[in-house]
Short mmCIF file of C-alpha atoms in Angstrom, two decimals:
data_model
loop_
_atom_site.label_atom_id
_atom_site.label_comp_id
_atom_site.label_asym_id
_atom_site.label_seq_id
_atom_site.Cartn_x
_atom_site.Cartn_y
_atom_site.Cartn_z
CA MET A 1 -0.42 -15.62 37.28
CA LYS A 2 -2.96 -16.39 34.57
CA LYS A 3 -6.59 -16.34 35.67
CA TYR A 4 -8.18 -17.87 32.58
CA GLU A 5 -8.29 -21.36 31.10
CA GLN A 6 -6.03 -20.80 28.09
CA LYS A 7 -7.01 -24.07 26.38
CA SER A 8 -10.17 -22.41 25.07
CA ALA A 9 -10.43 -20.79 21.61
CA PRO A 10 -13.93 -19.24 21.69
CA ILE A 11 -14.00 -17.73 18.18
CA CYS A 12 -12.81 -20.96 16.57
CA GLU A 13 -15.28 -23.00 18.61
CA ALA A 14 -18.13 -20.70 17.51
CA LEU A 15 -17.07 -21.07 13.87
CA GLU A 16 -17.08 -24.85 14.22
CA ARG A 17 -20.61 -24.77 15.67
CA PHE A 18 -21.71 -22.48 12.86
CA ARG A 19 -20.18 -24.73 10.17
CA ARG A 20 -22.00 -27.80 11.50
CA ARG A 21 -25.39 -26.05 11.26
CA ARG A 22 -25.13 -25.68 7.44
CA VAL A 23 -26.88 -22.29 7.47
CA VAL A 24 -28.23 -21.09 4.10
CA PRO A 25 -26.49 -17.74 3.39
CA PHE A 26 -28.55 -14.76 2.29
CA ASP A 27 -25.93 -12.33 3.58
CA VAL A 28 -22.47 -11.24 2.48
CA PRO A 29 -19.85 -12.19 1.36
CA GLY A 30 -21.33 -12.77 -2.06
CA HIS A 31 -19.26 -15.80 -2.96
CA LYS A 32 -21.68 -17.77 -0.67
CA ARG A 33 -19.19 -20.16 0.96
CA GLY A 34 -17.29 -20.32 -2.33
CA ARG A 35 -20.10 -21.57 -4.56
CA GLY A 36 -20.04 -18.35 -6.58
CA ASN A 37 -16.29 -18.41 -7.11
CA PRO A 38 -14.97 -21.96 -7.64
CA GLU A 39 -11.52 -20.70 -8.65
CA LEU A 40 -11.20 -19.13 -5.19
CA VAL A 41 -12.08 -22.49 -3.64
CA ASP A 42 -9.46 -24.19 -5.83
CA LEU A 43 -6.84 -21.74 -4.58
CA LEU A 44 -7.71 -21.51 -0.88
CA GLY A 45 -9.66 -24.69 -0.17
CA LYS A 46 -13.29 -25.36 0.69
CA GLN A 47 -12.85 -25.16 4.46
CA CYS A 48 -11.05 -21.81 4.33
CA VAL A 49 -13.57 -20.15 2.00
CA GLY A 50 -16.47 -21.71 3.90
CA LEU A 51 -15.35 -19.90 7.05
CA ASP A 52 -15.06 -16.54 5.33
CA VAL A 53 -18.29 -15.26 6.85
CA ASN A 54 -19.90 -12.04 8.00
CA SER A 55 -20.55 -10.89 11.56
CA MET A 56 -23.76 -12.35 12.97
CA LYS A 57 -25.22 -12.97 16.41
CA PRO A 58 -23.61 -16.41 17.03
CA LEU A 59 -20.21 -15.07 15.94
CA ASP A 60 -20.29 -11.68 17.72
CA ASN A 61 -19.17 -8.34 16.23
CA LEU A 62 -15.63 -6.97 16.45
CA GLY A 63 -16.81 -3.35 16.64
CA HIS A 64 -18.94 -4.06 19.73
CA PRO A 65 -18.11 -7.51 21.11
CA ILE A 66 -20.38 -9.03 23.74
CA SER A 67 -19.81 -12.80 23.46
CA VAL A 68 -17.15 -14.95 21.77
CA ILE A 69 -14.93 -12.10 20.57
CA LYS A 70 -15.16 -10.44 23.98
CA GLU A 71 -14.12 -13.73 25.59
CA ALA A 72 -11.23 -14.13 23.14
CA GLU A 73 -10.04 -10.61 23.95
CA GLU A 74 -10.17 -11.34 27.68
CA LEU A 75 -8.12 -14.52 27.14
CA THR A 76 -5.62 -12.49 25.10
CA ALA A 77 -5.29 -9.83 27.79
CA ASP A 78 -4.68 -12.57 30.35
CA ALA A 79 -2.09 -14.35 28.20
CA PHE A 80 -0.15 -11.12 27.59
CA GLY A 81 -0.44 -9.72 31.10
CA ALA A 82 -2.54 -6.72 30.03
CA ALA A 83 -5.62 -5.11 31.55
CA HIS A 84 -7.38 -5.08 28.17
CA ALA A 85 -6.69 -6.49 24.68
CA PHE A 86 -8.24 -5.75 21.31
CA LEU A 87 -8.13 -8.08 18.33
CA MET A 88 -7.12 -6.06 15.27
CA VAL A 89 -7.65 -6.94 11.61
CA ASN A 90 -6.18 -3.84 9.91
CA GLY A 91 -2.63 -4.85 10.77
CA THR A 92 -0.33 -3.45 13.42
CA THR A 93 -0.39 -0.22 11.44
CA SER A 94 -3.91 0.22 12.80
CA SER A 95 -2.78 -0.72 16.32
CA VAL A 96 0.03 1.86 16.26
CA GLN A 97 -2.25 4.55 14.89
CA THR A 98 -4.87 3.77 17.54
CA MET A 99 -2.28 4.21 20.29
CA ILE A 100 -1.35 7.68 19.06
CA LEU A 101 -4.92 8.78 18.33
CA SER A 102 -5.94 7.61 21.81
CA VAL A 103 -3.51 9.90 23.62
CA CYS A 104 -2.97 12.83 21.22
CA LYS A 105 -5.16 15.44 19.58
CA ALA A 106 -4.20 18.30 17.24
CA GLY A 107 -1.30 20.28 18.64
CA ASP A 108 -0.32 17.75 21.31
CA LYS A 109 3.35 16.82 21.51
CA ILE A 110 4.51 13.20 21.39
CA LEU A 111 8.11 12.13 21.94
CA ILE A 112 9.44 9.64 19.42
CA PRO A 113 12.77 8.31 18.19
CA ARG A 114 13.36 9.14 14.53
CA ASN A 115 13.61 5.46 13.50
CA VAL A 116 9.87 4.82 13.81
CA HIS A 117 7.66 2.93 11.37
CA LYS A 118 5.75 4.98 8.80
CA SER A 119 2.49 4.19 10.63
CA VAL A 120 3.61 6.53 13.44
CA ILE A 121 4.13 9.41 11.02
CA ASN A 122 0.84 8.69 9.27
CA ALA A 123 -0.97 8.78 12.63
CA MET A 124 0.39 12.29 13.21
CA VAL A 125 -0.79 13.33 9.75
CA LEU A 126 -4.26 12.12 10.75
CA CYS A 127 -4.53 13.69 14.22
CA GLY A 128 -2.21 16.68 14.00
CA ALA A 129 0.12 15.63 16.80
CA VAL A 130 3.51 17.34 16.94
CA PRO A 131 6.60 15.09 16.95
CA VAL A 132 9.43 15.87 19.33
CA TYR A 133 12.37 13.69 18.40
CA VAL A 134 14.43 11.87 20.99
CA GLU A 135 17.89 11.63 19.47
CA VAL A 136 19.27 8.15 18.90
CA ARG A 137 22.89 7.25 18.35
CA VAL A 138 24.11 5.25 15.38
CA ASN A 139 26.48 2.30 15.56
CA PRO A 140 29.18 3.52 13.15
CA GLU A 141 30.38 0.02 12.23
CA ILE A 142 27.05 -1.42 11.09
CA GLY A 143 25.18 1.83 10.44
CA ILE A 144 22.01 1.10 12.41
CA ALA A 145 20.10 3.33 14.81
CA LEU A 146 20.32 2.15 18.39
CA GLY A 147 17.85 2.51 21.26
CA VAL A 148 16.99 5.69 23.13
CA GLU A 149 19.23 6.58 26.06
CA VAL A 150 17.62 7.19 29.46
CA GLU A 151 19.31 10.54 30.09
CA GLU A 152 18.31 11.77 26.62
CA VAL A 153 14.71 10.80 27.40
CA ARG A 154 14.89 12.67 30.70
CA ARG A 155 16.39 15.75 29.00
CA VAL A 156 13.70 15.86 26.30
CA MET A 157 10.90 15.31 28.85
CA ASP A 158 12.22 18.10 31.06
CA ALA A 159 12.34 20.39 28.00
CA ASN A 160 8.83 19.38 26.91
CA PRO A 161 6.78 18.90 30.10
CA ASP A 162 3.54 19.39 28.15
CA ALA A 163 4.12 16.32 25.94
CA LYS A 164 1.36 13.72 26.23
CA ALA A 165 3.27 10.53 25.52
CA ILE A 166 6.47 8.83 24.40
CA LEU A 167 6.62 6.01 21.86
CA ILE A 168 9.38 3.39 22.06
CA ASN A 169 10.31 0.62 19.61
CA ASN A 170 10.54 -2.63 21.59
CA PRO A 171 12.58 -4.07 19.96
CA THR A 172 13.74 -2.26 16.81
CA TYR A 173 13.60 -4.18 13.54
CA TYR A 174 17.26 -5.11 14.11
CA GLY A 175 16.71 -6.42 17.66
CA VAL A 176 17.89 -3.45 19.76
CA CYS A 177 16.00 -2.78 23.01
CA SER A 178 16.00 0.39 25.12
CA ASN A 179 15.74 0.46 28.93
CA LEU A 180 11.95 0.40 28.70
CA LYS A 181 11.24 -0.12 32.39
CA GLU A 182 13.26 2.95 33.40
CA ILE A 183 11.76 5.02 30.58
CA VAL A 184 8.27 4.07 31.79
CA LYS A 185 9.20 5.20 35.31
CA ILE A 186 10.49 8.58 34.11
CA ALA A 187 7.54 9.12 31.76
CA HIS A 188 4.98 8.40 34.46
CA GLU A 189 6.79 10.81 36.80
CA HIS A 190 6.28 13.44 34.08
CA GLY A 191 2.61 12.50 33.64
CA MET A 192 3.16 11.03 30.17
CA LYS A 193 1.81 7.83 28.67
CA VAL A 194 4.18 5.20 27.27
CA LEU A 195 3.35 3.54 23.95
CA ALA A 196 5.35 0.46 22.93
CA ASP A 197 5.59 -0.38 19.24
CA GLU A 198 6.06 -4.14 19.57
CA ALA A 199 5.48 -5.01 15.93
CA HIS A 200 8.50 -7.28 16.31
CA GLY A 201 8.04 -8.25 19.95
CA THR A 202 5.24 -10.81 20.29
CA HIS A 203 7.66 -13.42 21.60
CA LEU A 204 8.90 -11.17 24.42
CA TYR A 205 5.70 -12.02 26.32
CA PHE A 206 6.38 -15.75 26.40
CA ASN A 207 9.99 -16.30 27.41
CA ASP A 208 11.75 -14.84 30.45
CA ASN A 209 15.18 -15.17 28.80
CA LEU A 210 14.21 -12.55 26.20
CA PRO A 211 14.07 -8.76 26.74
CA ILE A 212 11.23 -7.35 28.84
CA SER A 213 7.84 -6.86 27.15
CA GLY A 214 5.87 -3.61 27.10
CA MET A 215 3.20 -4.72 29.55
CA ALA A 216 5.76 -6.22 31.97
CA ALA A 217 7.66 -2.91 31.87
CA GLY A 218 4.50 -0.96 32.76
CA ALA A 219 3.78 0.61 29.36
CA ASP A 220 0.28 2.05 28.96
CA MET A 221 -0.31 0.58 25.49
CA ALA A 222 1.48 -1.89 23.20
CA ALA A 223 0.91 -2.73 19.54
CA VAL A 224 1.83 -6.37 18.91
CA SER A 225 2.16 -8.02 15.48
CA MET A 226 0.89 -11.52 16.17
CA HIS A 227 1.32 -12.38 12.48
CA LYS A 228 5.09 -11.78 12.60
CA SER A 229 6.58 -13.94 15.34
CA GLY A 230 3.30 -15.17 16.84
CA GLY A 231 2.07 -17.40 14.00
CA SER A 232 -1.29 -15.81 13.08
CA LEU A 233 -2.35 -14.82 9.56
CA THR A 234 -0.86 -11.78 7.84
CA GLN A 235 -2.64 -8.52 8.78
CA SER A 236 -3.80 -9.79 12.18
CA SER A 237 -2.59 -7.94 15.25
CA ILE A 238 -3.43 -7.18 18.87
CA LEU A 239 -3.50 -3.96 20.85
CA LEU A 240 -2.79 -4.19 24.58
CA CYS A 241 -3.71 -1.66 27.27
CA GLY A 242 -2.59 -1.21 30.85
CA GLU A 243 -4.84 -0.36 33.77
CA ASN A 244 -4.60 3.42 33.32
CA MET A 245 -6.22 3.47 29.88
CA ASP A 246 -9.95 3.97 29.25
CA ALA A 247 -10.59 0.78 27.26
CA GLU A 248 -14.01 1.84 25.97
CA TYR A 249 -12.56 5.11 24.64
CA VAL A 250 -9.79 3.14 22.95
CA ARG A 251 -12.47 0.95 21.34
CA GLN A 252 -14.11 4.10 19.95
CA ILE A 253 -10.79 5.20 18.47
CA ILE A 254 -10.29 1.77 16.89
CA ASN A 255 -13.72 2.00 15.29
CA LEU A 256 -12.84 5.29 13.60
CA THR A 257 -10.57 3.52 11.14
CA GLN A 258 -10.92 -0.26 11.45
CA THR A 259 -13.15 -2.14 9.01
CA THR A 260 -16.73 -2.98 9.98
CA SER A 261 -16.35 -6.20 7.96
CA ALA A 262 -13.87 -8.05 10.13
CA SER A 263 -12.39 -11.22 8.62
CA TYR A 264 -13.14 -14.30 10.72
CA LEU A 265 -10.15 -15.98 9.11
CA LEU A 266 -7.95 -13.33 10.74
CA LEU A 267 -9.87 -13.37 14.02
CA SER A 268 -9.75 -17.16 14.33
CA SER A 269 -6.01 -17.14 13.54
CA LEU A 270 -5.47 -14.71 16.43
CA ASP A 271 -7.57 -16.91 18.70
CA LEU A 272 -5.63 -20.08 17.84
CA SER A 273 -2.22 -18.36 17.92
CA ARG A 274 -2.89 -16.88 21.35
CA ARG A 275 -3.81 -20.33 22.62
CA ASN A 276 -0.72 -21.88 21.06
CA LEU A 277 1.61 -19.29 22.60
CA ALA A 278 -0.09 -19.40 26.00
CA LEU A 279 0.32 -23.17 26.15
CA ARG A 280 3.62 -23.69 24.31
CA GLY A 281 5.21 -20.27 23.82
CA GLU A 282 8.02 -20.57 26.35
CA GLU A 283 9.49 -23.75 24.88
CA SER A 284 8.82 -22.61 21.31
CA PHE A 285 10.71 -19.34 21.69
CA GLU A 286 13.52 -21.04 23.59
CA LYS A 287 13.99 -23.17 20.47
CA VAL A 288 13.79 -20.08 18.21
CA ALA A 289 16.49 -18.34 20.27
CA ARG A 290 18.76 -21.41 20.09
CA MET A 291 18.35 -21.63 16.29
CA ALA A 292 19.11 -17.94 15.85
CA GLU A 293 22.19 -18.13 18.07
CA TYR A 294 23.42 -21.19 16.18
CA ALA A 295 22.93 -19.36 12.87
CA ARG A 296 24.74 -16.30 14.25
CA SER A 297 27.73 -18.41 15.25
CA GLU A 298 27.89 -20.23 11.90
CA ILE A 299 27.55 -17.04 9.83
CA ASN A 300 30.31 -15.28 11.79
CA GLU A 301 32.58 -18.25 11.03
CA ILE A 302 32.24 -17.51 7.29
CA GLY A 303 34.06 -14.18 7.57
CA GLY A 304 33.04 -10.89 5.96
CA PHE A 305 29.50 -11.09 7.30
CA TYR A 306 28.76 -9.89 10.82
CA ALA A 307 25.72 -11.40 12.55
CA TYR A 308 25.52 -9.20 15.62
CA GLY A 309 23.98 -10.04 18.97
CA LYS A 310 24.32 -9.50 22.69
CA GLU A 311 27.88 -8.22 22.39
CA LEU A 312 26.33 -4.88 21.34
CA ILE A 313 24.77 -4.44 24.80
CA ASP A 314 26.19 -1.39 26.57
CA GLY A 315 23.55 -0.91 29.27
CA ASP A 316 22.14 2.26 27.68
CA SER A 317 21.67 2.81 23.93
CA VAL A 318 21.63 -0.98 23.61
CA TYR A 319 20.13 -1.95 26.95
CA ASP A 320 19.25 -5.44 25.74
CA PHE A 321 19.19 -7.40 22.48
CA ASP A 322 16.56 -9.74 21.09
CA VAL A 323 18.62 -12.76 20.05
CA THR A 324 15.79 -14.14 17.88
CA LYS A 325 16.58 -11.35 15.39
CA LEU A 326 19.17 -12.65 12.93
CA SER A 327 20.46 -9.29 11.73
CA ILE A 328 23.53 -9.47 9.53
CA TYR A 329 25.86 -6.71 8.34
CA THR A 330 26.88 -7.47 4.75
CA GLN A 331 29.20 -4.69 3.59
CA GLY A 332 32.21 -6.64 4.84
CA ILE A 333 32.01 -8.68 1.61
CA GLY A 334 31.53 -5.56 -0.51
CA LEU A 335 27.77 -6.00 -1.03
CA THR A 336 24.86 -3.99 0.31
CA GLY A 337 22.12 -5.75 2.22
CA ILE A 338 19.68 -5.33 -0.66
CA GLU A 339 22.15 -6.98 -3.06
CA VAL A 340 22.51 -10.00 -0.75
CA TYR A 341 18.72 -10.02 -0.30
CA ASP A 342 18.25 -10.20 -4.09
CA LEU A 343 20.89 -12.91 -4.51
CA LEU A 344 19.34 -15.09 -1.81
CA ARG A 345 15.94 -14.86 -3.45
CA ASP A 346 16.92 -15.05 -7.12
CA GLU A 347 19.80 -17.54 -6.96
CA TYR A 348 19.05 -19.65 -3.87
CA ASP A 349 15.25 -19.49 -3.50
CA ILE A 350 15.61 -18.08 0.02
CA GLN A 351 13.27 -15.22 0.95
CA ILE A 352 14.49 -13.17 3.88
CA GLU A 353 12.65 -10.34 5.63
CA PHE A 354 14.53 -7.36 4.23
CA GLY A 355 17.77 -5.97 2.96
CA ASP A 356 18.82 -2.34 3.36
CA ILE A 357 22.00 -0.45 2.59
CA GLY A 358 24.15 -2.28 5.09
CA ASN A 359 22.19 -5.18 6.58
CA ILE A 360 19.83 -8.08 6.03
CA LEU A 361 17.36 -9.59 8.47
CA ALA A 362 16.42 -13.25 8.43
CA TYR A 363 13.28 -13.62 10.54
CA ILE A 364 13.52 -16.74 12.72
CA SER A 365 10.22 -17.86 14.26
CA ILE A 366 8.21 -20.82 15.53
CA GLY A 367 7.84 -22.22 12.00
CA ASP A 368 11.55 -22.55 11.20
CA ARG A 369 13.64 -25.74 11.18
CA ILE A 370 17.36 -26.31 11.67
CA GLN A 371 17.70 -27.54 8.06
CA ASP A 372 16.40 -24.14 6.89
CA ILE A 373 19.09 -22.44 8.96
CA GLU A 374 21.75 -24.69 7.40
CA ARG A 375 20.53 -23.78 3.92
CA LEU A 376 20.74 -20.06 4.69
CA VAL A 377 24.26 -20.40 6.12
CA GLY A 378 25.37 -22.41 3.08
CA ALA A 379 23.93 -19.82 0.69
CA LEU A 380 25.72 -16.95 2.47
CA GLU A 381 28.98 -18.89 2.33
CA ASP A 382 28.45 -19.40 -1.39
CA ILE A 383 27.63 -15.71 -1.95
CA LYS A 384 30.86 -14.68 -0.24
CA ARG A 385 32.88 -17.08 -2.41
CA LEU A 386 31.23 -16.07 -5.69
CA TYR A 387 30.35 -12.37 -5.30
CA GLU A 388 32.72 -10.80 -2.74
CA LYS A 389 34.25 -7.55 -3.94
CA ASP A 390 35.93 -4.37 -2.70
CA SER A 391 33.73 -2.36 -0.35
CA SER A 392 35.40 1.04 -0.63
CA ASP A 393 32.62 2.56 -2.79
CA LEU A 394 29.80 1.63 -0.41
CA TYR A 395 27.82 4.17 1.59
CA CYS A 396 28.95 3.74 5.19
CA GLY A 397 25.99 5.19 7.12
CA GLU A 398 22.45 3.75 7.27
CA PHE A 399 20.57 6.20 9.44
CA ILE A 400 20.15 9.93 8.90
CA GLN A 401 18.22 12.12 11.34
CA PRO A 402 16.89 15.11 9.36
CA GLU A 403 15.89 18.52 10.72
CA ASN A 404 12.17 18.80 11.50
CA VAL A 405 10.69 22.14 10.32
CA MET A 406 6.90 21.61 10.25
CA THR A 407 4.46 19.09 11.71
CA PRO A 408 3.65 16.11 9.47
CA GLN A 409 0.02 17.23 9.16
CA GLN A 410 0.92 20.82 8.20
CA ALA A 411 3.43 19.67 5.59
CA PHE A 412 1.22 16.93 4.15
CA TYR A 413 -1.82 19.16 3.62
CA THR A 414 -0.11 22.39 2.57
CA ASP A 415 0.42 23.54 -1.04
CA LYS A 416 3.18 21.52 -2.62
CA VAL A 417 5.05 21.10 -5.87
CA GLN A 418 7.00 18.19 -7.37
CA LEU A 419 10.67 18.81 -8.12
CA PRO A 420 13.41 16.55 -9.50
CA LEU A 421 15.22 14.88 -6.62
CA HIS A 422 18.54 16.62 -7.37
CA GLU A 423 16.85 20.05 -7.13
CA THR A 424 15.37 19.55 -3.65
CA ASP A 425 18.41 20.37 -1.51
CA GLY A 426 17.25 22.73 1.26
CA LYS A 427 13.53 22.25 0.50
CA ILE A 428 10.96 20.97 3.00
CA CYS A 429 9.61 17.52 2.15
CA ALA A 430 5.82 17.17 1.87
CA GLU A 431 5.55 13.36 1.67
CA LEU A 432 7.07 10.14 2.97
CA VAL A 433 10.18 8.67 1.36
CA MET A 434 11.23 5.26 2.65
CA CYS A 435 12.71 1.89 1.84
CA TYR A 436 10.12 -0.81 2.43
CA PRO A 437 10.75 -3.02 4.25
CA PRO A 438 11.63 -1.97 6.91
CA GLY A 439 9.31 1.03 6.45
CA ILE A 440 11.40 3.47 8.50
CA PRO A 441 11.16 6.80 6.62
CA ILE A 442 14.23 8.42 5.10
CA LEU A 443 12.14 11.60 4.96
CA THR A 444 8.81 12.49 6.56
CA PRO A 445 6.49 15.40 5.75
CA GLY A 446 7.93 18.54 7.34
CA GLU A 447 11.63 17.58 7.25
CA ARG A 448 14.35 19.49 5.43
CA ILE A 449 16.02 17.73 2.52
CA THR A 450 19.82 17.84 2.47
CA LYS A 451 22.53 16.90 -0.01
CA GLU A 452 23.40 13.90 2.19
CA ILE A 453 19.80 12.66 2.09
CA ILE A 454 19.63 13.09 -1.71
CA GLU A 455 22.84 11.06 -2.09
CA TYR A 456 21.44 8.38 0.20
CA ILE A 457 18.20 8.11 -1.81
CA GLU A 458 20.13 7.94 -5.09
CA PHE A 459 22.42 5.24 -3.68
CA ALA A 460 19.42 3.24 -2.39
CA LYS A 461 17.77 3.45 -5.83
CA GLU A 462 20.97 2.39 -7.58
CA LYS A 463 21.31 -0.67 -5.32
CA GLY A 464 17.70 -1.77 -5.90
CA CYS A 465 15.94 -0.76 -2.67
CA SER A 466 12.14 -0.60 -2.94
CA LEU A 467 11.52 3.10 -2.38
CA GLN A 468 7.94 3.96 -1.52
CA GLY A 469 5.70 6.70 -0.15
CA THR A 470 6.14 9.28 -2.88
CA LYS A 471 3.49 10.49 -5.32
CA ASP A 472 5.96 9.69 -8.12
CA PRO A 473 6.37 5.88 -8.11
CA THR A 474 9.83 6.17 -9.69
CA VAL A 475 11.04 8.59 -6.97
CA GLU A 476 12.52 10.79 -9.67
CA LEU A 477 10.36 13.64 -8.33
CA ILE A 478 9.81 14.61 -4.68
CA SER A 479 6.87 16.67 -3.38
CA VAL A 480 8.12 19.71 -1.46
CA ILE A 481 6.49 22.73 0.18
CA LYS A 482 5.70 25.37 -2.44
#
């Protein structure tokens, strides 16, 4: 039961009071409410630029909040069912990295599935944590990694009783959910913390018909991308903590890497979005789920495409499925996901979230309308009619789990050399290689490169995937251990 009056938006109310005072600015930012940069005002609007202000006493300070930001964080914790909440302006990347840096130091083990976001790997490069991978199965028909199985979690925990924490994707980018509540129970029995990467799970907190949220499952920390399904501005995020975390220590960790010049545009968007979800989230996400299910049904009627959903649930590796995720397998019409992604954008003016080797994801959220869904369905029908071809030459697997040889920190900071991609078979990778989005690494520092991985990277390049993370922007050369 919520204890706070969720109709309040303290940061926004403070900004409104500040705006009415017409304070003369002799502080930063230097555009001085837009007067010094009229082109910026033309682009963003006078009200937006006028609220791009610096921390000051009436507006509090994100690094050490004592008034309106503190109140906004308390309201957020209440709305999400957490003991503590932190407003984050360096994206959910910063939230994920804070979680890991809060529970791990150099040499500490952390259990993770291999299909984590690059921010997890980068956090281990920063703090020196040692990854222990929990194996995940792959759905052979659609080529996506599934959730982590409970017995596999138990096995890995029994084999690594000194591990400090386990990180779980809730849900994955594709909508797959693990049995988080049971994993939390097992982890706590082993004395481990549970970190939930909920970059794609904001909505789970506001509708009981959706999979369980991290805080409801008893996780110790959760990183939540409010800007994805929650409606706040890009780069704004929240970090949630349970009762067994030292919130002031977590704040210190946040302040190691987060900017000291917090954007009040981002902060106010978090404040307003939290209020909106607290007051209207349940009905909003019920509508989102209905739209996504309608789209799934219509797309599967086309033939060739497969918009998957709750039928994947098996009670273990797919314990639950987030139906708001409109994930669609495309190789049934002979096209990779990235090819369909490009066609939708270039030929139909439809921008979807991502396309990979086998799938696309259309992100359905509180801002979508049924006519937008109809347009997407019509475009996919048209693409099948105009571009369908034989699929026999397509790569059938999407997810490869490489052998881990060194820690990410050791591999990243050791002596390295760049070699042509085709000469790296058997070498140890010293950098990230990934398709972005979704930002799940194909290779991380410390993993052995294989012929299969090389072929996958070459296929991804040929099909137009945006490969990132390497020193060489063309990904012709890969950095390997010398």
